[in-house]
PDB file of C-alpha atoms in Angstrom:
ATOM      1  CA  PRO A 266       0.000   0.000   0.000  1.00  0.00           C
ATOM      2  CA  PHE A 267       0.993   3.613  -0.622  1.00  0.00           C
ATOM      3  CA  LYS A 268       1.458   5.395   2.722  1.00  0.00           C
ATOM      4  CA  PHE A 269       3.076   8.630   3.830  1.00  0.00           C
ATOM      5  CA  ASP A 270       3.123  10.855   6.872  1.00  0.00           C
ATOM      6  CA  VAL A 271       0.516  13.585   6.989  1.00  0.00           C
ATOM      7  CA  PRO A 272       1.744  16.948   8.268  1.00  0.00           C
ATOM      8  CA  GLU A 273       0.188  17.898  11.592  1.00  0.00           C
ATOM      9  CA  PHE A 274      -1.538  21.005  10.193  1.00  0.00           C
ATOM     10  CA  LEU A 275      -3.668  18.777   7.919  1.00  0.00           C
ATOM     11  CA  THR A 276      -5.138  16.900  10.869  1.00  0.00           C
ATOM     12  CA  PHE A 277      -6.933  19.858  12.436  1.00  0.00           C
ATOM     13  CA  PRO A 278     -10.727  19.610  11.960  1.00  0.00           C
ATOM     14  CA  TYR A 279     -11.034  23.214  10.763  1.00  0.00           C
ATOM     15  CA  PHE A 280      -8.565  22.759   7.915  1.00  0.00           C
ATOM     16  CA  SER A 281      -9.924  22.979   4.393  1.00  0.00           C
ATOM     17  CA  PHE A 282      -8.456  23.679   0.999  1.00  0.00           C
ATOM     18  CA  GLU A 283     -10.588  26.817   0.819  1.00  0.00           C
ATOM     19  CA  GLU A 284      -8.766  28.112   3.891  1.00  0.00           C
ATOM     20  CA  LEU A 285      -5.453  27.194   2.305  1.00  0.00           C
ATOM     21  CA  ALA A 286      -6.196  28.925  -0.974  1.00  0.00           C
ATOM     22  CA  GLY A 287      -8.481  31.681   0.251  1.00  0.00           C
ATOM     23  CA  VAL A 288     -12.177  31.982  -0.454  1.00  0.00           C
ATOM     24  CA  ASP A 289     -11.646  34.860  -2.916  1.00  0.00           C
ATOM     25  CA  SER A 290      -9.351  32.808  -5.127  1.00  0.00           C
ATOM     26  CA  SER A 291     -10.191  31.452  -8.550  1.00  0.00           C
ATOM     27  CA  ALA A 292     -10.538  27.758  -9.360  1.00  0.00           C
ATOM     28  CA  ILE A 293      -7.159  27.786 -11.093  1.00  0.00           C
ATOM     29  CA  SER A 294      -5.537  29.453  -8.086  1.00  0.00           C
ATOM     30  CA  ARG A 295      -7.069  26.877  -5.705  1.00  0.00           C
ATOM     31  CA  SER A 296      -5.972  24.080  -8.024  1.00  0.00           C
ATOM     32  CA  THR A 297      -2.424  25.462  -8.168  1.00  0.00           C
ATOM     33  CA  LYS A 298      -2.204  25.770  -4.399  1.00  0.00           C
ATOM     34  CA  THR A 299      -3.697  22.302  -3.838  1.00  0.00           C
ATOM     35  CA  TYR A 300      -1.235  20.815  -6.326  1.00  0.00           C
ATOM     36  CA  SER A 301       1.605  22.595  -4.517  1.00  0.00           C
ATOM     37  CA  LEU A 302       0.454  21.197  -1.180  1.00  0.00           C
ATOM     38  CA  VAL A 303       0.258  17.626  -2.481  1.00  0.00           C
ATOM     39  CA  ALA A 304       3.615  17.992  -4.257  1.00  0.00           C
ATOM     40  CA  ASP A 305       5.148  19.320  -1.038  1.00  0.00           C
ATOM     41  CA  ILE A 306       3.835  16.362   0.984  1.00  0.00           C
ATOM     42  CA  LEU A 307       5.020  13.792  -1.558  1.00  0.00           C
ATOM     43  CA  SER A 308       8.399  15.397  -2.206  1.00  0.00           C
ATOM     44  CA  ASN A 309       9.102  15.648   1.512  1.00  0.00           C
ATOM     45  CA  HIS A 310       8.281  11.986   1.916  1.00  0.00           C
ATOM     46  CA  PHE A 311      10.244  10.646  -1.048  1.00  0.00           C
ATOM     47  CA  SER A 312      13.130  13.087  -1.073  1.00  0.00           C
ATOM     48  CA  SER A 313      16.491  11.388  -0.696  1.00  0.00           C
ATOM     49  CA  LYS A 314      18.544  14.582  -0.780  1.00  0.00           C
ATOM     50  CA  THR A 315      18.303  16.802   2.233  1.00  0.00           C
ATOM     51  CA  THR A 316      20.747  19.545   1.308  1.00  0.00           C
ATOM     52  CA  LEU A 317      19.714  23.091   2.079  1.00  0.00           C
ATOM     53  CA  SER A 318      19.528  23.951  -1.619  1.00  0.00           C
ATOM     54  CA  THR A 319      17.211  20.998  -2.244  1.00  0.00           C
ATOM     55  CA  LEU A 320      14.929  22.064   0.593  1.00  0.00           C
ATOM     56  CA  ILE A 321      14.887  25.633  -0.694  1.00  0.00           C
ATOM     57  CA  ASP A 322      14.206  24.462  -4.265  1.00  0.00           C
ATOM     58  CA  GLN A 323      11.273  22.391  -3.013  1.00  0.00           C
ATOM     59  CA  TYR A 324       9.926  25.344  -1.069  1.00  0.00           C
ATOM     60  CA  LEU A 325      10.263  27.692  -4.051  1.00  0.00           C
ATOM     61  CA  GLU A 326       8.625  25.190  -6.398  1.00  0.00           C
ATOM     62  CA  ASN A 327       5.691  24.750  -4.048  1.00  0.00           C
ATOM     63  CA  HIS A 328       5.261  28.420  -3.066  1.00  0.00           C
ATOM     64  CA  PHE A 329       6.283  30.284  -6.232  1.00  0.00           C
ATOM     65  CA  TYR A 330       3.006  32.233  -6.247  1.00  0.00           C
ATOM     66  CA  GLU A 331       3.691  33.802  -2.838  1.00  0.00           C
ATOM     67  CA  ALA A 332       5.671  36.926  -2.021  1.00  0.00           C
ATOM     68  CA  ILE A 333       8.961  35.327  -0.942  1.00  0.00           C
ATOM     69  CA  THR A 334      11.839  37.303   0.527  1.00  0.00           C
ATOM     70  CA  LEU A 335      15.322  36.232   1.547  1.00  0.00           C
ATOM     71  CA  ASP A 336      14.550  37.402   5.085  1.00  0.00           C
ATOM     72  CA  PHE A 337      11.503  35.126   5.174  1.00  0.00           C
ATOM     73  CA  LEU A 338      13.457  32.138   3.833  1.00  0.00           C
ATOM     74  CA  ALA A 339      16.259  32.707   6.341  1.00  0.00           C
ATOM     75  CA  GLU A 340      13.740  32.725   9.174  1.00  0.00           C
ATOM     76  CA  HIS A 341      11.864  29.729   7.729  1.00  0.00           C
ATOM     77  CA  PHE A 342      15.055  27.655   7.483  1.00  0.00           C
ATOM     78  CA  ASN A 343      16.411  29.013  10.779  1.00  0.00           C
ATOM     79  CA  ILE A 344      19.644  30.390   9.317  1.00  0.00           C
ATOM     80  CA  THR A 345      21.089  33.854   8.788  1.00  0.00           C
ATOM     81  CA  LYS A 346      20.351  35.501   5.473  1.00  0.00           C
ATOM     82  CA  PHE A 347      24.064  35.635   4.630  1.00  0.00           C
ATOM     83  CA  SER A 348      24.538  31.905   5.366  1.00  0.00           C
ATOM     84  CA  LEU A 349      21.368  31.030   3.460  1.00  0.00           C
ATOM     85  CA  CYS A 350      22.520  32.863   0.325  1.00  0.00           C
ATOM     86  CA  HIS A 351      26.121  31.674   0.572  1.00  0.00           C
ATOM     87  CA  ARG A 352      25.248  28.002   1.100  1.00  0.00           C
ATOM     88  CA  TYR A 353      22.570  28.010  -1.579  1.00  0.00           C
ATOM     89  CA  ASN A 354      24.885  29.589  -4.128  1.00  0.00           C
ATOM     90  CA  LYS A 355      27.660  27.128  -3.248  1.00  0.00           C
ATOM     91  CA  GLU A 356      25.359  24.082  -3.514  1.00  0.00           C
ATOM     92  CA  ALA A 357      23.162  25.146  -6.447  1.00  0.00           C
ATOM     93  CA  GLY A 358      25.505  27.362  -8.427  1.00  0.00           C
ATOM     94  CA  THR A 359      22.930  30.146  -8.700  1.00  0.00           C
ATOM     95  CA  THR A 360      21.140  32.610  -6.464  1.00  0.00           C
ATOM     96  CA  ILE A 361      17.834  31.965  -4.740  1.00  0.00           C
ATOM     97  CA  ILE A 362      16.222  34.904  -6.536  1.00  0.00           C
ATOM     98  CA  ASP A 363      17.412  33.644  -9.929  1.00  0.00           C
ATOM     99  CA  LYS A 364      16.010  30.189  -9.154  1.00  0.00           C
ATOM    100  CA  LEU A 365      12.674  31.632  -8.030  1.00  0.00           C
ATOM    101  CA  THR A 366      12.472  33.761 -11.174  1.00  0.00           C
ATOM    102  CA  LYS A 367      13.187  30.747 -13.402  1.00  0.00           C
ATOM    103  CA  ILE A 368      10.459  28.757 -11.651  1.00  0.00           C
ATOM    104  CA  ARG A 369       7.976  31.615 -12.013  1.00  0.00           C
ATOM    105  CA  ILE A 370       8.781  32.088 -15.701  1.00  0.00           C
ATOM    106  CA  ALA A 371       8.404  28.334 -16.360  1.00  0.00           C
ATOM    107  CA  LYS A 372       5.006  28.331 -14.618  1.00  0.00           C
ATOM    108  CA  ALA A 373       3.963  31.449 -16.537  1.00  0.00           C
ATOM    109  CA  LYS A 374       4.880  29.775 -19.828  1.00  0.00           C
ATOM    110  CA  ARG A 375       2.638  26.821 -18.965  1.00  0.00           C
ATOM    111  CA  TYR A 376      -0.267  29.089 -18.046  1.00  0.00           C
ATOM    112  CA  LEU A 377       0.225  31.212 -21.171  1.00  0.00           C
ATOM    113  CA  GLN A 378       0.165  28.061 -23.316  1.00  0.00           C
ATOM    114  CA  SER A 379      -2.798  26.376 -21.708  1.00  0.00           C
ATOM    115  CA  THR A 380      -5.220  29.000 -20.391  1.00  0.00           C
ATOM    116  CA  GLU A 381      -7.236  31.933 -21.636  1.00  0.00           C
ATOM    117  CA  LEU A 382      -6.269  34.029 -18.608  1.00  0.00           C
ATOM    118  CA  SER A 383      -4.918  37.517 -19.201  1.00  0.00           C
ATOM    119  CA  VAL A 384      -1.210  38.274 -18.983  1.00  0.00           C
ATOM    120  CA  SER A 385      -1.883  40.329 -15.849  1.00  0.00           C
ATOM    121  CA  GLU A 386      -3.733  37.448 -14.140  1.00  0.00           C
ATOM    122  CA  ILE A 387      -0.978  34.988 -15.023  1.00  0.00           C
ATOM    123  CA  GLY A 388       1.677  37.366 -13.703  1.00  0.00           C
ATOM    124  CA  LYS A 389      -0.140  37.650 -10.374  1.00  0.00           C
ATOM    125  CA  MET A 390      -0.676  33.866 -10.194  1.00  0.00           C
ATOM    126  CA  CYS A 391       3.069  33.395 -10.666  1.00  0.00           C
ATOM    127  CA  GLY A 392       4.041  35.742  -7.854  1.00  0.00           C
ATOM    128  CA  PHE A 393       4.824  38.911  -9.782  1.00  0.00           C
ATOM    129  CA  GLU A 394       3.528  41.962  -7.957  1.00  0.00           C
ATOM    130  CA  SER A 395       3.024  44.096 -11.038  1.00  0.00           C
ATOM    131  CA  SER A 396       2.109  43.383 -14.608  1.00  0.00           C
ATOM    132  CA  SER A 397       4.901  45.605 -15.934  1.00  0.00           C
ATOM    133  CA  TYR A 398       7.564  43.815 -13.872  1.00  0.00           C
ATOM    134  CA  PHE A 399       6.204  40.456 -15.053  1.00  0.00           C
ATOM    135  CA  CYS A 400       6.377  41.558 -18.697  1.00  0.00           C
ATOM    136  CA  LYS A 401       9.902  42.972 -18.294  1.00  0.00           C
ATOM    137  CA  THR A 402      11.208  39.865 -16.517  1.00  0.00           C
ATOM    138  CA  PHE A 403       9.479  37.478 -18.915  1.00  0.00           C
ATOM    139  CA  LYS A 404      11.017  39.246 -21.914  1.00  0.00           C
ATOM    140  CA  GLU A 405      14.495  39.189 -20.318  1.00  0.00           C
ATOM    141  CA  HIS A 406      14.284  35.413 -19.902  1.00  0.00           C
ATOM    142  CA  THR A 407      12.457  34.388 -23.075  1.00  0.00           C
ATOM    143  CA  LEU A 408      13.180  37.230 -25.521  1.00  0.00           C
ATOM    144  CA  ALA A 409       9.415  37.479 -26.097  1.00  0.00           C
ATOM    145  CA  THR A 410       6.645  39.422 -24.422  1.00  0.00           C
ATOM    146  CA  PRO A 411       4.108  37.332 -22.512  1.00  0.00           C
ATOM    147  CA  LEU A 412       1.380  38.282 -25.006  1.00  0.00           C
ATOM    148  CA  GLY A 413       3.627  37.414 -27.961  1.00  0.00           C
ATOM    149  CA  TYR A 414       4.521  34.100 -26.323  1.00  0.00           C
ATOM    150  CA  LYS A 415       0.840  33.404 -25.633  1.00  0.00           C
ATOM    151  CA  LYS A 416      -0.135  34.072 -29.253  1.00  0.00           C
ATOM    152  CA  ALA A 417       2.698  31.916 -30.583  1.00  0.00           C
ATOM    153  CA  HIS A 418       2.216  28.986 -28.206  1.00  0.00           C
ATOM    154  CA  ASN A 419      -1.413  28.987 -27.116  1.00  0.00           C
ATOM    155  CA  LYS A 420      -2.948  25.539 -27.397  1.00  0.00           C
ATOM    156  CA  LYS A 421      -6.663  25.347 -28.021  1.00  0.00           C
ATOM    157  CA  ILE A 422      -8.504  24.679 -24.801  1.00  0.00           C
TER     158      ILE A 422
END
């Protein structure tokens, strides 16, 4: 049988996915957050590597849509911000912010290809605070605007 440990916060009777995702969220947002939760549970259970960079990568992958700061990550992983950045860079060969940006851009590409959501909505879903910053960052990484990418790659839904 397929068994894994359930995190303690899932055992409380008041827990619901609506509380996790927020009642004002869209179906896609709730689906994304639910997927992230399940992926987090499974990856924590089956993960064989326990390096700091692996743990951070898992966190970023599962929380890419949130406002994430280095200060928050340092507190979350109980380490100084300097040590967090230094160790991550040494282990992963990149910065935490660069990794988070790459994850967000990859998620945005998927949403642009497979949904009819606006560029602004997709940017917000991927953790970008402003539409203009999303467009600028997307173009820096893909050499295309999000709208241009969407038009070129959009699959019929």
